[in-house]
Amino acid sequence: MAINNKKSDNNKNTNFDDKKFKYIIYYAIIVTLVVFLINDYFVNTEVKHIKYPQFISMVEKNEIKEVQFGTDRIVFTTKEGTEFEKKTLYTGKFQDSETKLKEDLDKRGIPYDKPLPKPISPLKSFIINWILPFFMFMALGRFLFGRLDKKMGSGVMSFGKNTAKIYAESETGVTFLDVAGQEEAKESLVEIVDFLHNPKKYAEIGAKLPKGALLVGPPGTGKTLLAKAVAGEAKVPFFSISGSGFVEMFVGMGAARVRDLFNQAQEKAPCIIFIDEIDAIGKSRDGAIGGNDEREQTLNQLLAEMDGFDSSKGVVILAATNRPEVLDKALLRPGRFDRRVIVDRPDLKGREDILKVHAKGVKISDTVDLNAVAKSTPGAVGADLANIINEAALRAVKNSRTEVIQEDLSEAVEVIIAGKEKKDRILSPKEKRAVAFHEVGHALVAALLHNTDPVHKITIVPRTMGALGYTMQLPSEEKYLITKEEMFDQICVMLGGRAAEEVEFNSMSTGASNDIEKATSTARSMVTIYGMTERFDMMGLESVSNRYLDGRPVRNCSAETESAIDEETLSIIKDAHKKAIDILTENRELLTKIAETLLEKETIMGDEFMKIVKGEDND
Ligand code: ADP
Ligand code: MG
Ligand code: ZN
């Protein structure tokens, strides 16, 4: 466990450890080789002990070839043809008899001047015999087990180990400048940055900063990015883990991980802990069928850790979710995630700013009007806009241009909305005609009603995402409220496609299914959510369960009321359908004229379309 802790601690550190470790192994291998070689040498030239009297008698028999005097022994070799030929022999040394022996050797012409190589010192031999093998085994062990560890890391056997990925970045490199269009969110996070810069300033006055802030908003609005930017601005380490990373198959594992995470973070304070998608562990504990012991334990541990740590040290916990309503109340109470930072869909200016941020990374023509792109993308989030810029750049490359031009961007917007153009889908002339009338039907109803958004583009070029053609309307300004009249007119526009088919061909096609679905849900929400009918007045009949994920509305009314809701919805739709048919019948000539133009040109832009409607075109 201890080794593992270190590993997940900090990437840089881990790398360093690994390198050192490799060096140890290389050393061990080399030293082993050397020792073996030396040993080899000694083994090959067997050393044998001879008693001193025997040595003397050998000297007298003239069998000695060479003698070397050491400090405590005499080493010698014998001549060829004797009993111990080619062997190194030694015998003990007697200090008093040394001079006599040397005289004797002189007399017989046996050389003895060569010094004996110093014997290995006891310290060295101790190191070679004891310490070195110990280190070698340690190194070998670590090496092998390290490998095993990695192999088993993802398996069931790895329980007890923290395999959750805790990303520790010492600096994220992201700053608030990289996050555009979230001014309010940034404002409330600036305080946290300041706190991380200088926790003492707050501690001295006795001000307690929130331990945690919860970033809430639809997917792709930049919650993860904002958390990174806080760390980047404060220049502190950033521990990030995804909520799902805590939940494991064994009960208690997640809790251990939470403990681990907080321990690591506290060592590195000041720092930021970021728990992404916290709803994975933070789900409300009651109401769940059967319960989930593991998740509950993990959550409990998280609550305990949040209460336990000393925030004055400068540890701030950020978490992100797009389902704040499912979070356990205990997580949200003061002292835990008491601060909520809303990261909502960007408005027009926000979208333009986001586009600017991402446009910095690509070569873009000076003539490009990013404001126009922002206008054509109501409801888009940061991730969509980043994607649009990238798609545009890809298209520029495809058309072998060196810069992104406006056309690339508008095409990219449509690719994101409706999919890629599918020019090879060939419609029969009859079908094409039907599609043209259908689309012009939408456009004409939109143009002739007052509470609708202007038509931006009509096209009958098929797209990969199923549309055979489409009509694009763009709001002339950002809207935050929609009136009852506007909603009703929107439904008329949605039903205008089918109405045109009926007026022109007196028949129906399957092409209106998507329109029908949208019109029905709009009409239904007028009845159930917005209180726009006389019958139900301001009674709330449905509530939206997760507003950031476009979740299904939850009904809260009786079965009888349900059928009454259906009746009301139906009557709205019938009214709208009738209105659309009336408008198109009255303007049948115009409908035919524009449809013929569309069949010929395949795409008509909004201003051109309005000219024909107003009779300002030249023919
Ligand atoms: P989420 O809210 O789902 O966590 P992310 O932070 O992961 O969204 O955003 C995904 C990507 O979208 C980011 O990496 C960034 O490129 C882009 N993005 C989202 N919001 C913004 C924004 N406000 N400013 C700039 N880029 C953004
Ligand atoms: Mg995210
Ligand atoms: Zn349609």
XYZ file of C-alpha atoms and ligand atoms in Angstrom:
648
model
C 0.000 0.000 0.000
C 2.752 2.399 0.896
C 4.580 1.941 -2.371
C 1.376 2.350 -4.222
C 0.526 5.556 -2.477
C 3.714 7.040 -3.666
C 3.026 5.969 -7.182
C -0.254 7.738 -7.452
C 1.148 10.697 -5.652
C 2.726 12.823 -8.271
C 3.674 11.971 -11.785
C 7.015 13.659 -11.702
C 8.037 11.985 -8.516
C 7.050 8.596 -9.778
C 9.136 8.993 -12.879
C 12.110 9.944 -10.861
C 11.736 6.928 -8.595
C 11.477 4.685 -11.590
C 14.708 5.969 -13.064
C 16.634 5.587 -9.850
C 15.286 2.149 -9.552
C 16.447 1.191 -13.024
C 19.943 2.387 -12.223
C 20.020 0.206 -9.157
C 19.151 -2.773 -11.284
C 21.825 -2.043 -13.857
C 24.408 -1.616 -11.123
C 23.386 -4.844 -9.522
C 23.726 -6.727 -12.781
C 27.174 -5.315 -13.557
C 28.517 -5.902 -10.058
C 27.231 -9.451 -10.114
C 29.038 -10.101 -13.361
C 32.289 -8.687 -12.007
C 32.043 -10.722 -8.839
C 31.393 -13.841 -10.839
C 34.386 -13.136 -13.060
C 36.702 -12.639 -10.100
C 35.370 -15.750 -8.476
C 35.927 -17.597 -11.692
C 39.550 -16.618 -11.673
C 40.054 -17.837 -8.179
C 38.249 -21.062 -8.810
C 40.272 -21.866 -11.907
C 43.564 -21.398 -10.081
C 42.826 -23.561 -7.116
C 44.508 -22.436 -3.921
C 45.747 -25.085 -1.537
C 47.170 -24.883 1.915
C 50.451 -26.590 2.596
C 51.964 -27.066 6.053
C 55.117 -25.084 6.737
C 57.459 -28.060 7.281
C 56.270 -29.547 3.997
C 56.990 -26.213 2.287
C 60.517 -26.204 3.714
C 61.104 -29.716 2.514
C 59.836 -28.722 -0.946
C 62.296 -25.821 -0.966
C 65.061 -28.201 -0.037
C 64.009 -30.655 -2.761
C 64.244 -27.724 -5.213
C 60.640 -28.124 -6.352
C 59.721 -24.449 -5.934
C 59.447 -22.147 -8.931
C 58.475 -18.814 -7.397
C 57.606 -17.398 -3.971
C 55.656 -14.335 -2.939
C 55.595 -12.929 0.586
C 52.321 -11.618 1.898
C 51.614 -10.063 5.281
C 50.435 -13.264 6.883
C 51.205 -15.974 4.365
C 53.667 -17.180 1.791
C 52.242 -17.970 -1.617
C 54.226 -20.136 -3.976
C 54.090 -22.212 -7.138
C 55.954 -25.408 -7.882
C 57.992 -26.401 -10.903
C 56.605 -28.485 -13.736
C 56.500 -32.214 -13.207
C 55.961 -31.982 -9.458
C 52.970 -33.106 -7.442
C 51.252 -29.664 -7.249
C 52.089 -28.449 -10.707
C 50.177 -25.346 -11.887
C 48.550 -24.889 -8.517
C 48.914 -21.913 -6.256
C 49.901 -23.032 -2.809
C 50.279 -21.137 0.386
C 51.558 -21.673 3.826
C 51.650 -19.777 7.062
C 54.385 -17.296 7.697
C 56.743 -17.301 10.621
C 58.234 -13.905 11.187
C 61.449 -15.110 12.832
C 62.339 -17.567 10.114
C 61.787 -15.128 7.267
C 65.384 -13.928 6.854
C 66.721 -17.450 6.923
C 64.217 -18.562 4.348
C 65.065 -15.662 2.070
C 68.767 -16.537 2.242
C 67.892 -20.076 1.347
C 65.832 -18.946 -1.627
C 68.607 -16.596 -2.769
C 71.006 -19.488 -2.647
C 68.779 -21.622 -4.878
C 67.935 -18.722 -7.223
C 64.195 -18.789 -6.533
C 62.671 -15.316 -7.114
C 60.597 -13.870 -4.255
C 60.565 -10.111 -4.945
C 57.147 -9.880 -6.565
C 54.745 -8.438 -4.028
C 51.602 -10.382 -3.295
C 48.436 -8.573 -4.328
C 46.748 -7.337 -1.191
C 44.086 -9.696 0.029
C 40.529 -8.390 -0.078
C 39.896 -6.415 3.073
C 37.401 -7.833 5.553
C 35.110 -4.846 4.980
C 35.066 -5.397 1.250
C 34.505 -9.067 1.555
C 31.681 -8.377 3.949
C 30.099 -6.055 1.426
C 30.507 -8.487 -1.418
C 29.297 -11.468 0.524
C 26.441 -9.971 2.489
C 25.338 -6.475 1.551
C 25.487 -6.825 -2.203
C 23.376 -9.970 -2.464
C 20.864 -8.348 -0.170
C 20.505 -5.351 -2.455
C 20.460 -7.536 -5.494
C 17.580 -9.542 -4.182
C 15.733 -6.432 -3.146
C 16.157 -4.939 -6.574
C 15.167 -8.156 -8.282
C 12.135 -8.497 -6.055
C 10.950 -4.984 -6.675
C 11.509 -5.404 -10.356
C 9.491 -8.606 -10.606
C 6.712 -7.554 -8.290
C 6.448 -4.208 -9.948
C 5.757 -5.991 -13.185
C 3.230 -8.317 -11.641
C 1.523 -5.375 -10.041
C 1.081 -3.657 -13.331
C -0.259 -6.777 -14.961
C -2.802 -7.434 -12.272
C -3.705 -3.806 -11.907
C -6.960 -4.022 -13.762
C -8.111 -7.380 -12.519
C -10.134 -8.540 -9.611
C -6.908 -9.424 -7.837
C -6.022 -5.826 -7.508
C -8.380 -5.113 -4.674
C -6.694 -3.422 -1.789
C -4.755 -1.298 -4.214
C -5.726 2.139 -5.260
C -6.139 1.823 -8.968
C -8.339 4.882 -9.332
C -6.655 7.437 -11.443
C -5.894 10.475 -9.429
C -4.439 12.968 -11.763
C -2.134 15.314 -10.031
C -0.995 18.150 -12.172
C 1.336 20.627 -10.606
C 0.111 23.275 -12.974
C -2.762 22.900 -15.342
C -1.671 25.647 -17.686
C -5.290 26.701 -18.100
C -6.227 30.196 -16.994
C -9.431 32.184 -16.785
C -8.586 33.634 -20.187
C -9.234 30.210 -21.696
C -12.739 30.139 -20.290
C -14.977 32.589 -22.063
C -18.558 33.607 -21.558
C -18.838 32.460 -17.952
C -18.246 35.770 -16.260
C -20.500 35.154 -13.248
C -18.983 31.762 -12.630
C -15.488 33.182 -12.888
C -16.355 35.977 -10.497
C -17.360 33.604 -7.751
C -14.250 31.516 -8.306
C -11.837 34.449 -8.164
C -12.279 34.516 -4.410
C -11.183 30.907 -4.178
C -8.111 31.664 -6.236
C -7.241 34.500 -3.900
C -7.699 32.243 -0.927
C -5.341 29.663 -2.395
C -2.778 32.363 -3.052
C -2.828 33.562 0.480
C -4.754 31.444 2.987
C -3.164 33.317 5.904
C -4.860 36.577 5.023
C -8.217 34.918 5.561
C -7.144 32.957 8.621
C -5.919 36.090 10.401
C -9.289 37.793 10.226
C -11.025 34.569 11.078
C -12.921 34.342 7.832
C -13.692 30.804 6.805
C -13.797 30.191 3.123
C -16.159 27.630 1.689
C -14.555 24.232 1.768
C -16.094 23.335 -1.487
C -17.830 24.741 -4.506
C -20.144 22.817 -6.760
C -20.063 23.630 -10.457
C -23.483 22.975 -11.905
C -24.571 23.159 -15.513
C -25.366 21.332 -18.739
C -22.693 19.118 -20.314
C -20.017 20.877 -22.315
C -20.393 24.319 -20.765
C -16.863 24.271 -19.379
C -17.167 23.006 -15.808
C -14.071 20.847 -15.997
C -12.275 23.633 -17.789
C -13.205 26.141 -15.073
C -11.922 23.885 -12.311
C -8.627 23.570 -14.139
C -8.508 27.306 -14.644
C -8.886 27.888 -10.906
C -5.893 25.648 -10.282
C -3.988 27.328 -13.096
C -4.690 30.803 -11.789
C -3.803 29.898 -8.233
C -0.728 27.996 -9.438
C -1.416 25.109 -7.109
C -1.506 21.343 -7.680
C -4.734 19.979 -9.058
C -5.980 16.569 -7.973
C -8.711 15.415 -10.242
C -10.725 12.246 -10.076
C -14.008 11.251 -11.604
C -16.835 10.247 -9.309
C -17.155 6.887 -10.992
C -13.490 6.244 -10.226
C -14.397 5.755 -6.591
C -17.045 3.151 -6.969
C -15.681 -0.355 -7.121
C -16.898 -3.846 -6.870
C -15.730 -4.333 -3.301
C -17.392 -2.568 -0.458
C -14.994 -0.235 1.285
C -12.695 0.347 -1.665
C -14.203 3.660 -2.592
C -13.956 4.848 0.982
C -10.285 3.895 1.058
C -9.766 5.874 -2.083
C -11.415 8.953 -0.679
C -9.153 8.731 2.361
C -6.147 8.354 0.107
C -7.088 11.322 -1.992
C -7.511 13.604 0.994
C -4.279 12.443 2.587
C -2.353 13.153 -0.563
C -3.985 16.502 -1.020
C -3.283 17.615 2.503
C 0.400 16.855 2.054
C 0.435 19.057 -1.008
C -1.631 21.942 0.380
C -2.436 24.503 -0.885
C -4.102 22.593 -3.648
C -7.390 21.822 -5.333
C -9.262 18.560 -5.252
C -11.612 18.235 -8.176
C -14.275 15.545 -8.218
C -15.811 15.425 -11.671
C -19.296 13.983 -12.185
C -19.837 13.816 -8.450
C -23.394 12.520 -8.876
C -21.866 9.062 -9.374
C -21.135 8.891 -5.637
C -23.176 11.741 -4.293
C -26.582 10.344 -5.176
C -29.165 10.776 -2.522
C -29.039 7.846 -0.158
C -32.715 7.430 0.370
C -35.154 6.321 -2.234
C -32.761 4.023 -3.980
C -34.241 0.576 -4.289
C -32.054 -1.996 -2.567
C -29.455 0.606 -1.753
C -25.839 0.455 -2.662
C -23.541 -0.212 0.249
C -20.389 0.647 -1.598
C -21.620 3.984 -2.819
C -23.056 4.889 0.547
C -19.829 4.093 2.319
C -17.880 6.108 -0.178
C -20.215 9.026 0.255
C -20.035 8.766 4.034
C -16.273 8.772 3.890
C -16.342 11.815 1.644
C -18.624 13.630 4.071
C -16.389 12.690 6.976
C -13.239 13.820 5.183
C -14.812 17.111 4.216
C -15.711 17.779 7.817
C -12.385 16.578 9.095
C -9.869 18.526 7.134
C -8.618 21.905 8.105
C -9.551 24.289 5.332
C -7.299 27.038 6.615
C -4.375 25.082 5.153
C -5.643 25.881 1.712
C -7.319 22.806 0.351
C -10.366 23.599 -1.748
C -12.697 20.994 -3.108
C -14.398 21.637 -6.405
C -16.950 19.264 -7.824
C -18.923 19.243 -11.031
C -22.269 17.766 -11.919
C -25.085 18.188 -14.369
C -27.621 16.571 -12.063
C -27.576 18.671 -8.909
C -31.067 17.551 -7.944
C -30.007 13.958 -7.270
C -27.213 14.929 -4.885
C -27.533 13.958 -1.261
C -28.671 16.847 0.893
C -25.827 16.176 3.306
C -23.336 17.090 0.586
C -24.955 20.451 0.061
C -25.276 21.649 3.601
C -23.126 24.564 4.807
C -19.583 23.512 5.535
C -19.457 21.159 2.598
C -20.395 22.102 -0.934
C -22.177 25.161 0.259
C -21.290 27.303 -2.691
C -22.966 26.637 -5.967
C -21.519 28.047 -9.152
C -23.912 27.932 -12.078
C -22.191 27.301 -15.382
C -25.045 27.805 -17.798
C -25.344 27.852 -21.556
C -23.572 30.956 -22.883
C -25.547 33.867 -24.306
C -24.814 35.587 -27.603
C -21.857 37.551 -26.316
C -20.574 34.544 -24.432
C -20.726 32.417 -27.547
C -18.832 35.017 -29.523
C -16.147 35.169 -26.827
C -15.829 31.391 -26.755
C -15.490 31.334 -30.533
C -12.768 33.970 -30.252
C -10.857 31.899 -27.704
C -10.901 28.857 -29.932
C -10.300 30.821 -33.127
C -6.945 31.874 -31.682
C -5.703 28.350 -32.266
C -6.494 28.290 -35.997
C -5.655 30.512 -38.927
C -8.738 32.517 -39.633
C -9.406 35.058 -42.360
C -9.791 38.689 -41.270
C -13.121 38.871 -43.047
C -14.732 36.259 -40.805
C -17.575 37.566 -38.670
C -17.653 35.472 -35.508
C -20.638 37.421 -34.255
C -22.677 36.019 -37.131
C -21.602 32.508 -36.180
C -22.572 33.171 -32.580
C -25.960 34.406 -33.755
C -26.548 31.246 -35.717
C -25.878 28.977 -32.738
C -28.431 29.721 -30.037
C -28.325 27.092 -27.319
C -24.871 25.847 -28.269
C -22.447 25.200 -25.401
C -18.690 25.747 -25.305
C -17.913 22.222 -26.419
C -20.151 22.654 -29.499
C -18.469 25.929 -30.394
C -14.997 24.444 -30.036
C -16.175 21.668 -32.294
C -17.535 24.126 -34.874
C -14.201 25.927 -35.125
C -12.445 22.633 -35.577
C -14.892 21.402 -38.222
C -14.422 24.668 -40.090
C -10.646 24.271 -39.988
C -10.970 20.713 -41.289
C -13.166 21.915 -44.128
C -10.640 24.622 -45.012
C -7.933 21.987 -45.261
C -10.184 19.765 -47.345
C -10.702 22.603 -49.796
C -6.955 23.276 -49.772
C -7.253 26.734 -48.319
C -4.752 28.172 -45.858
C -7.307 30.129 -43.878
C -10.745 29.468 -42.464
C -13.385 31.572 -44.182
C -16.979 32.409 -43.254
C -18.376 29.698 -45.480
C -16.404 27.035 -43.611
C -17.907 28.237 -40.371
C -21.506 28.329 -41.551
C -21.133 24.898 -43.070
C -19.623 23.677 -39.803
C -22.619 25.030 -37.894
C -24.948 23.070 -40.138
C -22.831 19.949 -39.830
C -23.188 20.161 -36.060
C -26.918 20.806 -36.276
C -27.952 18.513 -39.105
C -25.011 16.311 -40.007
C -22.893 16.306 -43.126
C -24.334 16.940 -46.571
C -25.174 13.731 -48.297
C -25.019 14.675 -51.932
C -25.080 11.123 -53.181
C -28.544 10.459 -51.781
C -30.692 10.688 -54.851
C -34.341 11.492 -54.389
C -36.854 10.853 -57.123
C -38.193 14.071 -58.699
C -41.523 13.431 -57.016
C -39.950 13.078 -53.573
C -37.790 16.092 -54.119
C -40.867 18.115 -54.959
C -42.570 16.928 -51.811
C -39.559 17.898 -49.707
C -39.400 21.337 -51.351
C -43.027 22.107 -50.638
C -42.677 20.781 -47.097
C -39.723 23.025 -46.310
C -41.244 26.085 -47.962
C -44.368 25.378 -45.945
C -42.375 25.780 -42.712
C -40.657 28.901 -44.018
C -43.749 30.593 -45.334
C -45.773 30.064 -42.189
C -42.841 31.456 -40.235
C -42.628 34.491 -42.504
C -46.334 35.276 -42.442
C -46.845 34.946 -38.690
C -45.752 37.757 -36.424
C -44.365 36.028 -33.338
C -41.764 33.918 -35.075
C -38.034 33.973 -35.687
C -36.849 35.078 -39.149
C -35.998 32.400 -41.670
C -32.248 32.082 -42.135
C -31.952 29.392 -44.755
C -34.019 26.808 -46.600
C -32.359 23.840 -48.212
C -33.307 20.507 -49.764
C -29.785 19.065 -49.762
C -30.068 15.893 -47.690
C -27.998 15.578 -44.536
C -26.534 12.519 -42.868
C -28.573 12.907 -39.737
C -31.765 11.939 -41.508
C -33.109 15.288 -42.645
C -34.034 15.401 -46.319
C -34.071 19.146 -46.160
C -34.514 21.734 -43.497
C -35.490 25.243 -42.687
C -33.272 27.151 -40.350
C -34.729 29.964 -38.286
C -32.605 32.236 -36.201
C -33.779 34.540 -33.462
C -32.994 38.165 -34.223
C -32.054 38.673 -30.584
C -31.386 36.540 -27.538
C -34.599 35.597 -25.817
C -35.022 34.507 -22.250
C -38.813 34.467 -22.103
C -41.280 33.078 -24.585
C -44.874 34.256 -24.652
C -47.920 32.085 -25.169
C -48.473 33.601 -28.608
C -44.899 32.863 -29.643
C -45.205 29.277 -28.504
C -48.402 28.812 -30.435
C -46.895 30.331 -33.583
C -43.873 28.052 -33.201
C -46.210 25.095 -33.265
C -47.866 26.488 -36.399
C -44.460 26.691 -38.074
C -43.623 23.124 -37.061
C -46.882 21.904 -38.561
C -46.470 24.119 -41.661
C -44.449 21.437 -43.464
C -47.202 18.843 -43.421
C -49.802 21.542 -44.082
C -48.006 22.482 -47.336
C -48.038 18.846 -48.475
C -51.746 18.720 -47.823
C -52.459 22.002 -49.587
C -50.360 21.188 -52.658
C -50.729 17.434 -53.075
C -53.728 16.744 -50.906
C -51.747 13.912 -49.329
C -49.486 13.150 -46.384
C -45.974 11.694 -46.124
C -43.843 10.281 -43.320
C -41.533 13.283 -43.567
C -43.342 15.125 -40.802
C -42.668 12.723 -37.911
C -40.014 14.875 -36.295
C -42.172 17.996 -36.644
C -45.076 16.190 -35.013
C -42.974 15.057 -32.076
C -41.642 18.542 -31.411
C -45.016 20.235 -31.859
C -46.665 17.797 -29.465
C -44.128 18.250 -26.717
C -44.304 22.039 -27.068
C -48.089 21.988 -26.901
C -47.985 19.626 -23.950
C -45.602 21.805 -21.990
C -47.912 24.775 -22.599
C -50.604 22.795 -20.805
C -48.646 21.082 -18.063
C -45.680 23.268 -17.185
C -46.382 26.832 -18.238
C -50.022 27.075 -17.154
C -51.195 28.543 -20.443
C -54.640 26.985 -20.683
C -57.908 28.116 -19.183
C -58.870 24.626 -18.129
C -55.911 24.012 -15.843
C -55.123 27.609 -15.099
C -51.832 27.802 -13.252
C -51.732 24.258 -12.016
C -48.385 22.520 -12.304
C -48.967 19.095 -13.784
C -45.454 18.079 -14.646
C -42.042 18.941 -13.352
C -38.772 18.647 -15.166
C -36.554 16.219 -13.282
C -33.139 17.204 -14.526
C -33.145 20.514 -16.228
C -29.537 20.366 -17.360
C -29.920 17.145 -19.284
C -33.233 17.787 -21.097
C -34.755 15.005 -19.044
C -38.302 13.755 -19.446
C -40.866 15.652 -17.470
C -42.286 13.792 -14.513
C -46.057 13.714 -14.313
C -47.626 14.624 -11.015
C -51.355 14.375 -11.516
C -54.104 11.782 -11.513
C -54.914 9.486 -14.414
C -58.124 11.403 -15.185
C -56.247 14.675 -15.384
C -53.794 12.928 -17.667
C -56.473 12.246 -20.236
C -57.714 15.806 -19.909
C -54.166 17.012 -20.596
C -54.185 14.961 -23.778
C -57.435 16.618 -24.824
C -56.057 20.099 -24.240
C -52.836 19.273 -26.085
C -54.791 17.893 -28.999
C -56.932 20.990 -29.247
C -53.857 23.248 -29.370
C -52.372 21.128 -32.122
C -55.602 21.123 -34.097
C -55.825 24.901 -33.869
C -52.248 25.321 -35.012
C -52.653 22.854 -37.861
C -55.749 24.673 -39.066
C -54.018 28.012 -38.872
C -51.071 26.711 -40.926
C -53.370 25.268 -43.582
C -55.327 28.528 -43.759
C -52.189 30.611 -44.228
C -50.835 28.362 -46.953
C -54.132 28.086 -48.803
C -54.411 31.851 -48.846
C -50.869 32.151 -50.172
C -50.871 29.153 -52.452
C -49.311 31.053 -55.355
C -46.439 32.238 -53.239
C -45.949 28.713 -51.902
C -45.681 27.297 -55.412
C -43.397 30.048 -56.621
C -40.903 29.673 -53.777
C -41.010 25.888 -53.966
C -40.153 26.008 -57.675
C -37.258 28.351 -56.957
C -36.018 26.025 -54.223
C -36.243 23.002 -56.524
C -34.078 24.851 -58.979
C -31.519 26.316 -56.550
C -31.629 23.674 -53.792
C -30.760 26.317 -51.194
C -32.290 29.735 -50.583
C -30.908 32.155 -48.041
C -33.153 34.165 -45.729
C -32.918 37.590 -47.386
C -33.574 36.183 -50.832
C -36.551 34.325 -49.454
C -37.977 37.459 -47.822
C -37.625 39.356 -51.093
C -39.816 36.847 -52.867
C -42.325 36.882 -50.020
C -42.543 40.655 -50.154
C -42.729 40.609 -53.955
C -39.491 42.573 -54.238
C -37.740 40.064 -56.470
C -37.121 41.030 -60.049
C -39.148 38.521 -62.017
P -18.115 20.090 -18.941
O -18.945 21.233 -18.476
O -18.975 18.999 -19.518
O -17.134 19.616 -17.957
P -15.749 20.765 -20.362
O -15.166 21.705 -19.398
O -15.175 19.404 -20.369
O -17.312 20.665 -20.195
O -15.642 21.417 -21.793
C -15.314 20.677 -22.933
C -14.555 21.530 -23.920
O -15.382 22.537 -24.470
C -13.420 22.273 -23.284
O -12.261 21.526 -23.294
C -13.288 23.519 -24.147
O -12.509 23.261 -25.281
C -14.698 23.750 -24.607
N -15.371 24.757 -23.767
C -16.458 24.535 -22.995
N -16.843 25.664 -22.382
C -15.981 26.621 -22.746
C -15.847 28.009 -22.435
N -16.702 28.627 -21.603
N -14.815 28.698 -22.975
C -13.968 28.085 -23.813
N -14.031 26.789 -24.134
C -15.032 26.042 -23.637
Mg -16.734 17.684 -17.453
Zn -40.614 19.521 -41.383
